[in-house]
PDB file of N, CA and C in Angstrom:
ATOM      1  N   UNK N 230      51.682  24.501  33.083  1.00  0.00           N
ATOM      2  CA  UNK N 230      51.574  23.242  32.368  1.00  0.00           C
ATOM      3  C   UNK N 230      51.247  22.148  33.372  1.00  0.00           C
ATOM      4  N   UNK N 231      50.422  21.424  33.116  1.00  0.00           N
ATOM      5  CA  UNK N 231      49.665  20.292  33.949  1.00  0.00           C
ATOM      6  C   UNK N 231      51.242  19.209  34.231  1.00  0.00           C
ATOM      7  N   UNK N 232      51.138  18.482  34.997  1.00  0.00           N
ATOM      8  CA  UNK N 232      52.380  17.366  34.857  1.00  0.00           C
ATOM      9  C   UNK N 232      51.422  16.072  34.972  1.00  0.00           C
ATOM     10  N   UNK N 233      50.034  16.133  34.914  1.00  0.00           N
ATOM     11  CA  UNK N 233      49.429  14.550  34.360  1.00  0.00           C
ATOM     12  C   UNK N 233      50.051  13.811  33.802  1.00  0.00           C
ATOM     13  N   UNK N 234      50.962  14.135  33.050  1.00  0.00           N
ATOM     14  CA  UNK N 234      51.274  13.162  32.192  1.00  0.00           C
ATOM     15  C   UNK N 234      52.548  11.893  32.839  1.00  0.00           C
ATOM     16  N   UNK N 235      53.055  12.801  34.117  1.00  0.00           N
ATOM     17  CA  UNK N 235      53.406  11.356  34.587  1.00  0.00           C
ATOM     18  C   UNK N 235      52.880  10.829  35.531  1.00  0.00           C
ATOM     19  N   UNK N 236      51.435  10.529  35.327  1.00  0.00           N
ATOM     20  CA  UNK N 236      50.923   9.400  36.100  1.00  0.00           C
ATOM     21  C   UNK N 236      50.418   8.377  34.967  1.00  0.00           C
ATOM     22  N   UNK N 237      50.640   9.325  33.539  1.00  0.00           N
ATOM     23  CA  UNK N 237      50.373   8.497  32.124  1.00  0.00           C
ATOM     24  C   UNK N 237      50.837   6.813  32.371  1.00  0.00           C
ATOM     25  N   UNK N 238      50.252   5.590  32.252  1.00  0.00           N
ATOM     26  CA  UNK N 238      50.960   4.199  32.143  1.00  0.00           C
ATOM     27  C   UNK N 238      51.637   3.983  31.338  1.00  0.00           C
ATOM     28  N   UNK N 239      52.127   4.414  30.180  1.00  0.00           N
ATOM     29  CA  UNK N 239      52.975   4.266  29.410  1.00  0.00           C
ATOM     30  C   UNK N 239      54.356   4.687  29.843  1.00  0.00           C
ATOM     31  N   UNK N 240      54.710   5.180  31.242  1.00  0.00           N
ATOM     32  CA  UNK N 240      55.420   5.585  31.634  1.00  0.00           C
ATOM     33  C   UNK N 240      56.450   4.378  32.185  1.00  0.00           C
ATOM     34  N   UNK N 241      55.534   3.571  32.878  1.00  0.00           N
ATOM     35  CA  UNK N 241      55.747   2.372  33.902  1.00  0.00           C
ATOM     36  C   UNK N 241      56.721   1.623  33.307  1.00  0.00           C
ATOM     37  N   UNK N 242      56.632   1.296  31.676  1.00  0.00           N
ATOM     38  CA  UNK N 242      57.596   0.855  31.505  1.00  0.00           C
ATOM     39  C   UNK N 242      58.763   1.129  30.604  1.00  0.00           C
ATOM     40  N   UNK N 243      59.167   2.245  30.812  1.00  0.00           N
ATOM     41  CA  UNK N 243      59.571   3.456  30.261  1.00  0.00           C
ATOM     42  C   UNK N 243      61.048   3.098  30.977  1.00  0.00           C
ATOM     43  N   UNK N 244      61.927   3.230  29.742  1.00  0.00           N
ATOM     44  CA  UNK N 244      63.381   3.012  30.340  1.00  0.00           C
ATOM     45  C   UNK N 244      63.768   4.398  31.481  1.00  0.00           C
ATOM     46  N   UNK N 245      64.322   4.044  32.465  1.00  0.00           N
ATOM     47  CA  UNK N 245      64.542   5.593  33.231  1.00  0.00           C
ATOM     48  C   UNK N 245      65.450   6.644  32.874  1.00  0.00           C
ATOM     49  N   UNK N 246      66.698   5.794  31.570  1.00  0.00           N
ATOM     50  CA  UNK N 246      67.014   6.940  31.227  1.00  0.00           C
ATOM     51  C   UNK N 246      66.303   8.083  30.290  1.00  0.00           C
ATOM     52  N   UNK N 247      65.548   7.559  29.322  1.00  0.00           N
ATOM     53  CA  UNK N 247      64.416   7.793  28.811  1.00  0.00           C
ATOM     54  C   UNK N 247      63.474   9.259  29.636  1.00  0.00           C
ATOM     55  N   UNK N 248      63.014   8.370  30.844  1.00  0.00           N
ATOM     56  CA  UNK N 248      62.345   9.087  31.623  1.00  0.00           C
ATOM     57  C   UNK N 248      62.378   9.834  32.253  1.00  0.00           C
ATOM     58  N   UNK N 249      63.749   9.821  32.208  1.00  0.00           N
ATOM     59  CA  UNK N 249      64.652  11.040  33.134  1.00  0.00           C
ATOM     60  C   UNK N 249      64.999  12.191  31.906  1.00  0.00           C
ATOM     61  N   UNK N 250      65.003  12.107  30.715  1.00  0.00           N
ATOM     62  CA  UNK N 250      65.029  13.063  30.004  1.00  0.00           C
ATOM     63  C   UNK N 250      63.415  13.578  29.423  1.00  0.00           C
ATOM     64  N   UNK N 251      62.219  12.616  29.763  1.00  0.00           N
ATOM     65  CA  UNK N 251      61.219  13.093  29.554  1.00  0.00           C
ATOM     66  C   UNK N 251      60.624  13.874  30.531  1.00  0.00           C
ATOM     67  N   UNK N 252      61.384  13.646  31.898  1.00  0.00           N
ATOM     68  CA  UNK N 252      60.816  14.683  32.524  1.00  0.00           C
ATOM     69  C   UNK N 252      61.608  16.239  32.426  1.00  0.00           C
ATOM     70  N   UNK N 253      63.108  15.913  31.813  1.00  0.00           N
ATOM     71  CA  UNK N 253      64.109  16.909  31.887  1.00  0.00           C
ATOM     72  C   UNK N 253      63.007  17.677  30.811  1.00  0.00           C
ATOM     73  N   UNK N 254      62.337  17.500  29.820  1.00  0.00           N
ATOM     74  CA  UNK N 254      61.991  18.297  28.947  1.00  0.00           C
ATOM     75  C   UNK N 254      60.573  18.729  29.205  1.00  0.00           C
ATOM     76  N   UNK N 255      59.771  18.110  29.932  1.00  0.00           N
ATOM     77  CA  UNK N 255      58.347  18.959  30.854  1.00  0.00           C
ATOM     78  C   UNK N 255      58.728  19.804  31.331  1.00  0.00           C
ATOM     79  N   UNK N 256      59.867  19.580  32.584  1.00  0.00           N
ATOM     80  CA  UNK N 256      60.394  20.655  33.236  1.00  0.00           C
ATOM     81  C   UNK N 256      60.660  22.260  32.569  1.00  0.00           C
ATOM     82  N   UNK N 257      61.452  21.858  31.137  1.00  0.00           N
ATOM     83  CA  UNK N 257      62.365  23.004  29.962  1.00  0.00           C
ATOM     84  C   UNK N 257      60.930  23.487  29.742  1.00  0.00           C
ATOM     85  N   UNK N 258      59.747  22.660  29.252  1.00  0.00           N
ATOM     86  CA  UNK N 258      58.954  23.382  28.383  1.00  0.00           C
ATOM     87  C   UNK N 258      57.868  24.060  29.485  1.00  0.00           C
ATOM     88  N   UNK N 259      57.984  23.672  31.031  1.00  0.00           N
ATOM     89  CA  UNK N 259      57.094  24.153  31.649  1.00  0.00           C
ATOM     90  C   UNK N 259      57.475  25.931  31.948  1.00  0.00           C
ATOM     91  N   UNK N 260      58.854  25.920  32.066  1.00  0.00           N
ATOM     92  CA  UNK N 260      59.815  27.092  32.093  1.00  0.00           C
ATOM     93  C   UNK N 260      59.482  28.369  30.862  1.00  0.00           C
ATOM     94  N   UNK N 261      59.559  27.226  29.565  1.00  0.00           N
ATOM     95  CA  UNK N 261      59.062  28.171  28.288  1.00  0.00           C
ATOM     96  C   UNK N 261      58.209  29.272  28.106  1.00  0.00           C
ATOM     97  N   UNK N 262      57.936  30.387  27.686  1.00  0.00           N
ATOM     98  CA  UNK N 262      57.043  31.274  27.619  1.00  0.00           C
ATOM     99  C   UNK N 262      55.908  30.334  26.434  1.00  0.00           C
ATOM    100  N   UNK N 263      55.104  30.448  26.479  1.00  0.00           N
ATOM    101  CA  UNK N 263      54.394  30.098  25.609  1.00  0.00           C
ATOM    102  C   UNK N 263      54.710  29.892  23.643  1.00  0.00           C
ATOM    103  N   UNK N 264      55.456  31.412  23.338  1.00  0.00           N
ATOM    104  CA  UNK N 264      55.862  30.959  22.489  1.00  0.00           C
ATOM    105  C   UNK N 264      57.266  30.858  21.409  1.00  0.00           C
ATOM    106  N   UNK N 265      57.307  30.153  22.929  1.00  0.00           N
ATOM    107  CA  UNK N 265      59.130  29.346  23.002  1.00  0.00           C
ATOM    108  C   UNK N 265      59.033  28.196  22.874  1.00  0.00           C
ATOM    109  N   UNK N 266      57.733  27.445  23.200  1.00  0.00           N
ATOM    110  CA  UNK N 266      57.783  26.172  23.721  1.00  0.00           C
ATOM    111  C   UNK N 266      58.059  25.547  22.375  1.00  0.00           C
ATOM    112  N   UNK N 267      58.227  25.955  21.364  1.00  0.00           N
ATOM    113  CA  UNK N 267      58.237  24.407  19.950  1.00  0.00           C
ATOM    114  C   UNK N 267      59.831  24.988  19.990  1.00  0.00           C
ATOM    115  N   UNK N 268      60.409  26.162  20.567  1.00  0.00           N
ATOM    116  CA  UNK N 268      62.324  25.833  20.353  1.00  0.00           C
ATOM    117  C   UNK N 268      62.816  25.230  21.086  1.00  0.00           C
ATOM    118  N   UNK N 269      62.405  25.233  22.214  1.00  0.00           N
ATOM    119  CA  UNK N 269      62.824  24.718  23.319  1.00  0.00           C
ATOM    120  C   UNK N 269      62.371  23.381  23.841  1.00  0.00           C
ATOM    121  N   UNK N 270      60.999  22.527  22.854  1.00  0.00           N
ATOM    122  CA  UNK N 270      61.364  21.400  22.351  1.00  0.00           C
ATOM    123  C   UNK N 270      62.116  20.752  21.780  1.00  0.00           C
ATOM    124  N   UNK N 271      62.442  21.769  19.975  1.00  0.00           N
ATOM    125  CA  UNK N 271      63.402  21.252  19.466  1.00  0.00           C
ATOM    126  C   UNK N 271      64.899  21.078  19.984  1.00  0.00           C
ATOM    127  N   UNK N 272      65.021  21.844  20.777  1.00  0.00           N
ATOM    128  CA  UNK N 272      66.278  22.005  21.469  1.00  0.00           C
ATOM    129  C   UNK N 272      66.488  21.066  22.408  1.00  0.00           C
ATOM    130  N   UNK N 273      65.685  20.520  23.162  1.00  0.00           N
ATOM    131  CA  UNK N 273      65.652  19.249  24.224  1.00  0.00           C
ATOM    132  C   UNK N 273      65.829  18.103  22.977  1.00  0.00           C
ATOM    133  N   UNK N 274      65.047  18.059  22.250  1.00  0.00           N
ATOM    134  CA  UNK N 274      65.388  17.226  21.323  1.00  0.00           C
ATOM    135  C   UNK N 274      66.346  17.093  21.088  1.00  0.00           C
ATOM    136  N   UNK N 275      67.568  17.865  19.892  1.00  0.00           N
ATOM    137  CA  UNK N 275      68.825  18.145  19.648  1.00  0.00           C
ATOM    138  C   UNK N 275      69.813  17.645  20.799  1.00  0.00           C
ATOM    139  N   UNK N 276      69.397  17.706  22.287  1.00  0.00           N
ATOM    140  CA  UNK N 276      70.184  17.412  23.320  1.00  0.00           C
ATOM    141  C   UNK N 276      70.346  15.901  23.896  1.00  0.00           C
ATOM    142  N   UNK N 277      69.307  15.422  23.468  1.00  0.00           N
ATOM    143  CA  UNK N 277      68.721  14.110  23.344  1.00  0.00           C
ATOM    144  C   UNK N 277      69.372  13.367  22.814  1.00  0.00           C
ATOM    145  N   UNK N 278      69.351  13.906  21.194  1.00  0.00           N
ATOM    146  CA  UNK N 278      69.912  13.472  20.075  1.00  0.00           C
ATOM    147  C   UNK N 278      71.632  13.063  20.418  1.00  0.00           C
ATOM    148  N   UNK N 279      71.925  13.954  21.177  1.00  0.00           N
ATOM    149  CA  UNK N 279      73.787  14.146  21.370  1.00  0.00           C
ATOM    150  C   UNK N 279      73.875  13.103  22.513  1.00  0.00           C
ATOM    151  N   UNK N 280      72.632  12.920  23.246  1.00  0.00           N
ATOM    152  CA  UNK N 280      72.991  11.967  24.495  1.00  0.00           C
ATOM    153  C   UNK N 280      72.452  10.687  23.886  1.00  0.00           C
ATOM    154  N   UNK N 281      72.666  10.960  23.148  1.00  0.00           N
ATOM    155  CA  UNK N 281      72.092   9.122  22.536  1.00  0.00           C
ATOM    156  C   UNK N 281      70.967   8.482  23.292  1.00  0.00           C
ATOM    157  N   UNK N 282      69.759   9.238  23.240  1.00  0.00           N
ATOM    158  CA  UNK N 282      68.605   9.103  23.912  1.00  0.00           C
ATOM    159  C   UNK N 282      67.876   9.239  22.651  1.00  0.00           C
ATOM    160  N   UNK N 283      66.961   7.994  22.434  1.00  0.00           N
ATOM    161  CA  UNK N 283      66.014   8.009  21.466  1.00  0.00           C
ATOM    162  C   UNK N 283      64.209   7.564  22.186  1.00  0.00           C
ATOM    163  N   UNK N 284      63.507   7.721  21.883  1.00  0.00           N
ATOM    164  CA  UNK N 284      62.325   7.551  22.382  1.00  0.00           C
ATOM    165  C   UNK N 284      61.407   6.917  21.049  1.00  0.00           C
ATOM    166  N   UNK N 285      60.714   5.945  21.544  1.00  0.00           N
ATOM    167  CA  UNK N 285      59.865   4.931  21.128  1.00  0.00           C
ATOM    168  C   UNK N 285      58.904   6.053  20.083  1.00  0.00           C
ATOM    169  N   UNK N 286      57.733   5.304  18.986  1.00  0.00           N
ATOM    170  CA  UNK N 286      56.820   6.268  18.519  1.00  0.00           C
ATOM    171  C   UNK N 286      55.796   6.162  19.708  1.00  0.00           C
ATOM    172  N   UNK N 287      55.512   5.600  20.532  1.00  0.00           N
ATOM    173  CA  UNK N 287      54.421   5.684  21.222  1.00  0.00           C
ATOM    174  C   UNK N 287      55.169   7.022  22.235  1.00  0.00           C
ATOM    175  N   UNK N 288      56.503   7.004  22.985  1.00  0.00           N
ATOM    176  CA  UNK N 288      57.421   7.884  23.677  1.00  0.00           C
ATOM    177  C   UNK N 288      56.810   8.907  23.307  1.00  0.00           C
ATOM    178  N   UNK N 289      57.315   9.347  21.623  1.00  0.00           N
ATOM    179  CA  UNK N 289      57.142  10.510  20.755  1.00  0.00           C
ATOM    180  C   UNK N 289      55.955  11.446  20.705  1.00  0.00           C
ATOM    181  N   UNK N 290      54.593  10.081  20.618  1.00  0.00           N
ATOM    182  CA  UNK N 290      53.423  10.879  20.772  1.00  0.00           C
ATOM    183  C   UNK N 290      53.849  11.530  22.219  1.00  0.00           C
ATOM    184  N   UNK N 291      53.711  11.002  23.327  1.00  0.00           N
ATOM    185  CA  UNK N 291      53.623  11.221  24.500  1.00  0.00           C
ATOM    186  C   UNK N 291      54.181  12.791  24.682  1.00  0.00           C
ATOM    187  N   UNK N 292      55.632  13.084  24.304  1.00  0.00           N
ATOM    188  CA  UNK N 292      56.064  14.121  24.015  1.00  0.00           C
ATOM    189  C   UNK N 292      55.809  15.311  23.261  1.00  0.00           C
ATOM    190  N   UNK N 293      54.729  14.646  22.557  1.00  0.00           N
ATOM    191  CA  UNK N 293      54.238  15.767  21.559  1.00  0.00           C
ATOM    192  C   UNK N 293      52.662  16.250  22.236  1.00  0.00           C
ATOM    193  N   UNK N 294      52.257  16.034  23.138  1.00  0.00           N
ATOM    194  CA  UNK N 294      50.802  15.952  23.986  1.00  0.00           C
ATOM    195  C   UNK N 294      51.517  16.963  24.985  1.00  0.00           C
ATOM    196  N   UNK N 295      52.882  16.971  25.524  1.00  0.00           N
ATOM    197  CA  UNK N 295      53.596  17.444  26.573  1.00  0.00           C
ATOM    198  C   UNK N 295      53.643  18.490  26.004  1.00  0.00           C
ATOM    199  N   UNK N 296      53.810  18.896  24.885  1.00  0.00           N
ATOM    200  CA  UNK N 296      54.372  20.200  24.424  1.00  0.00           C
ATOM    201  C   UNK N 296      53.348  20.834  23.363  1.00  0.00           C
ATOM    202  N   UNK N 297      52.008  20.452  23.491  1.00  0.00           N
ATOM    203  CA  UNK N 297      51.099  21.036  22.834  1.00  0.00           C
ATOM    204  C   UNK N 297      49.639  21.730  24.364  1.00  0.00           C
ATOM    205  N   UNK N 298      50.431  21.249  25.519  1.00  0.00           N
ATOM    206  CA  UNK N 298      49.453  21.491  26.775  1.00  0.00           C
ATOM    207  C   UNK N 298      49.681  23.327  26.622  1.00  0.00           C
ATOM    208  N   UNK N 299      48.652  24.236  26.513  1.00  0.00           N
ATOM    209  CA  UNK N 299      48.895  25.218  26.701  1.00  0.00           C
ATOM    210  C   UNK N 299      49.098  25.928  25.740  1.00  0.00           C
ATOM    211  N   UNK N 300      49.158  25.234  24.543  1.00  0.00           N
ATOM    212  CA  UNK N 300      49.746  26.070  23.236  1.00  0.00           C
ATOM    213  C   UNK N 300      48.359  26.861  22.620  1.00  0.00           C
ATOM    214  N   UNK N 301      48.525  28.317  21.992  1.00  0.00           N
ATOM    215  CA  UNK N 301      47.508  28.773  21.829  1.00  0.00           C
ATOM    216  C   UNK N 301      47.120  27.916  19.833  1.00  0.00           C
ATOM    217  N   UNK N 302      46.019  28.217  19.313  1.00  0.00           N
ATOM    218  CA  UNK N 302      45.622  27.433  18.413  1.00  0.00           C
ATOM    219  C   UNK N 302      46.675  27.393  17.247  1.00  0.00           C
ATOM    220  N   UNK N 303      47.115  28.786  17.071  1.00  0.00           N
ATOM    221  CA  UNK N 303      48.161  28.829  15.807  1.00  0.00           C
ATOM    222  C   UNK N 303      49.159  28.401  15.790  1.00  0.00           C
ATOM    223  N   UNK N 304      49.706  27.710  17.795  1.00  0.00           N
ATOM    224  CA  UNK N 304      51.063  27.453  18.005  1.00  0.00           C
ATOM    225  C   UNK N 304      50.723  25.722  17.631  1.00  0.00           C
ATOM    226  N   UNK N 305      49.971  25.460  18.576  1.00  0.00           N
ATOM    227  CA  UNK N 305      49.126  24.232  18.014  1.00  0.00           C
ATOM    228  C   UNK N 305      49.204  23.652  16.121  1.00  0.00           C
ATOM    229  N   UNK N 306      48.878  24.671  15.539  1.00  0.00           N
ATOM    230  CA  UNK N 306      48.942  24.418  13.696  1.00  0.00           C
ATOM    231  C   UNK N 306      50.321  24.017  13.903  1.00  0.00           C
ATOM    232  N   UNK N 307      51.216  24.958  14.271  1.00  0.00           N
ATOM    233  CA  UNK N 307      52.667  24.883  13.793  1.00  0.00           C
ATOM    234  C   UNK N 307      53.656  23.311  14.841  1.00  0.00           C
ATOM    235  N   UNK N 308      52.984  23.090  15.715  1.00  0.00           N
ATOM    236  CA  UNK N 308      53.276  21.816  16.260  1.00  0.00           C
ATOM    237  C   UNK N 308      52.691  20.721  15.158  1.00  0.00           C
ATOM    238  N   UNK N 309      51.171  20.868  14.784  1.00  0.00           N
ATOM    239  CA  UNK N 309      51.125  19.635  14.090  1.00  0.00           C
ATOM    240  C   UNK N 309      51.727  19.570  12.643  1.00  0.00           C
ATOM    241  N   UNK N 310      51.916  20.409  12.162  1.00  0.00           N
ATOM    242  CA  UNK N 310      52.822  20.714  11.222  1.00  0.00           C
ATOM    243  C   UNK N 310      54.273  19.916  11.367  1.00  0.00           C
ATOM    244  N   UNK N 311      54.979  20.254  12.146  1.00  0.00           N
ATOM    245  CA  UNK N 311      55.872  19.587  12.368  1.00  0.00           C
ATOM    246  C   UNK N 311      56.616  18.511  12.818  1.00  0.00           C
ATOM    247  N   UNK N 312      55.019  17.520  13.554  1.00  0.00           N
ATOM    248  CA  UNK N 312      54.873  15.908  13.701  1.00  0.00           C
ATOM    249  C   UNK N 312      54.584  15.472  12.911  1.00  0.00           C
ATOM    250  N   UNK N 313      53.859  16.419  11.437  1.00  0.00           N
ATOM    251  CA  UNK N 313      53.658  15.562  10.090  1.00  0.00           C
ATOM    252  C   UNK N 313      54.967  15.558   9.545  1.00  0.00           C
ATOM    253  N   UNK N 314      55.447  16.434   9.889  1.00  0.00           N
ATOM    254  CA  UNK N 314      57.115  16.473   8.663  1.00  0.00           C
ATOM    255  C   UNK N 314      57.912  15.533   9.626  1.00  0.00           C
ATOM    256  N   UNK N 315      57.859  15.333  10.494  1.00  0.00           N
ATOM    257  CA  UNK N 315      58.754  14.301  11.499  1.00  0.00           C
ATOM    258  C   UNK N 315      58.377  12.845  10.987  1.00  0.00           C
ATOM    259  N   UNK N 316      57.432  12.452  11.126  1.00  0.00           N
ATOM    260  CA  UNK N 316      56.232  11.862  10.691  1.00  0.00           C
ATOM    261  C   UNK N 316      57.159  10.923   9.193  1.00  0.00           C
ATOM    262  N   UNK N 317      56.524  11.844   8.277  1.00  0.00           N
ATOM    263  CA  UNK N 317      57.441  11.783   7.071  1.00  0.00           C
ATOM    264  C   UNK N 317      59.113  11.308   6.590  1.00  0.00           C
ATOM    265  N   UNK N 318      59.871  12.309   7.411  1.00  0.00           N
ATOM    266  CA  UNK N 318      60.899  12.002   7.547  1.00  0.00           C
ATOM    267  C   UNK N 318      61.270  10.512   8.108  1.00  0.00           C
ATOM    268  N   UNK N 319      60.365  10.305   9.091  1.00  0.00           N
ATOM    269  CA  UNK N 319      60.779   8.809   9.846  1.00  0.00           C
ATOM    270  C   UNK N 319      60.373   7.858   8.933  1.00  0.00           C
ATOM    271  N   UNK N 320      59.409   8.193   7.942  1.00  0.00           N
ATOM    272  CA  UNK N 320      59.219   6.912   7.108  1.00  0.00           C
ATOM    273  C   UNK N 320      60.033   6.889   6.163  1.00  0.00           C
ATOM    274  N   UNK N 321      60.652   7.554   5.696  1.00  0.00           N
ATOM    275  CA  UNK N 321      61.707   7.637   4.673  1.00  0.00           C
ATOM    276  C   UNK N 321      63.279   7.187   5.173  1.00  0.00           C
ATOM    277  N   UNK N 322      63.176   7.316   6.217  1.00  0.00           N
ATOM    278  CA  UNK N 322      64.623   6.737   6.554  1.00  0.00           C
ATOM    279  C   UNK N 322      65.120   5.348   6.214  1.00  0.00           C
ATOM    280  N   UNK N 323      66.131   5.275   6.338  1.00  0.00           N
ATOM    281  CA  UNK N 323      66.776   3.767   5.683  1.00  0.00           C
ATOM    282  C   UNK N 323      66.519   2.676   6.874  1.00  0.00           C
ATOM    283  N   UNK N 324      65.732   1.636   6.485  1.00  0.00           N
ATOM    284  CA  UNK N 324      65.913   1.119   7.689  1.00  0.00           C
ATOM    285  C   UNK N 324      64.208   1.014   8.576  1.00  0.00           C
ATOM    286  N   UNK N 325      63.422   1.797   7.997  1.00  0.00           N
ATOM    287  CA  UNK N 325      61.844   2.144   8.689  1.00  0.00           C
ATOM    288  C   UNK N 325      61.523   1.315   8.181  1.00  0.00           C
TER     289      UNK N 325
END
């Protein structure tokens, strides 16, 4: 998996705790077998979630570019699949 993405500028002003879990999860998904990488997103996620670490929608894309590097086409379907249902869900929440 490429690590371009942190020379990305959207980084710069990127809270470090933030950034310190966005790299904790390049790292997880660089580790991943190929097709592990959308559990072991969700799972950095979930961990996230418990550390009271939330990430921006611009963050989110960023994260979702991180974890589609490498994915073969069908893993790819099933990633965008599941930024539309994220997607969804976030607009429905109380409060969006």
């Amino acid at each position: 998996m490429s690590r371009a993405f942190e020379n990305d500028p959207r980084l710069k002003h990127m809270d470090p705790g933030r950034l310190s879990a966005l790299q904790s999860l390049a790292k997880e998904l660089e580790a991943a077998p190929g097709d592990q990488k959308m559990a072991a997103f969700l799972s950095a996620g979930q961990k996230a979630a418990r550390e009271h670490v939330s990430f921006s929608a611009e963050e989110q894309e960023l994260l979702i570019q991180i974890l589609m590097e490498g994915m073969s086409g069908e893993e790819r379907k099933k990633a965008e699949a599941v930024r539309k249902l994220a997607g969804r869900i976030q607009k429905n929440r109380p409060g969006a």
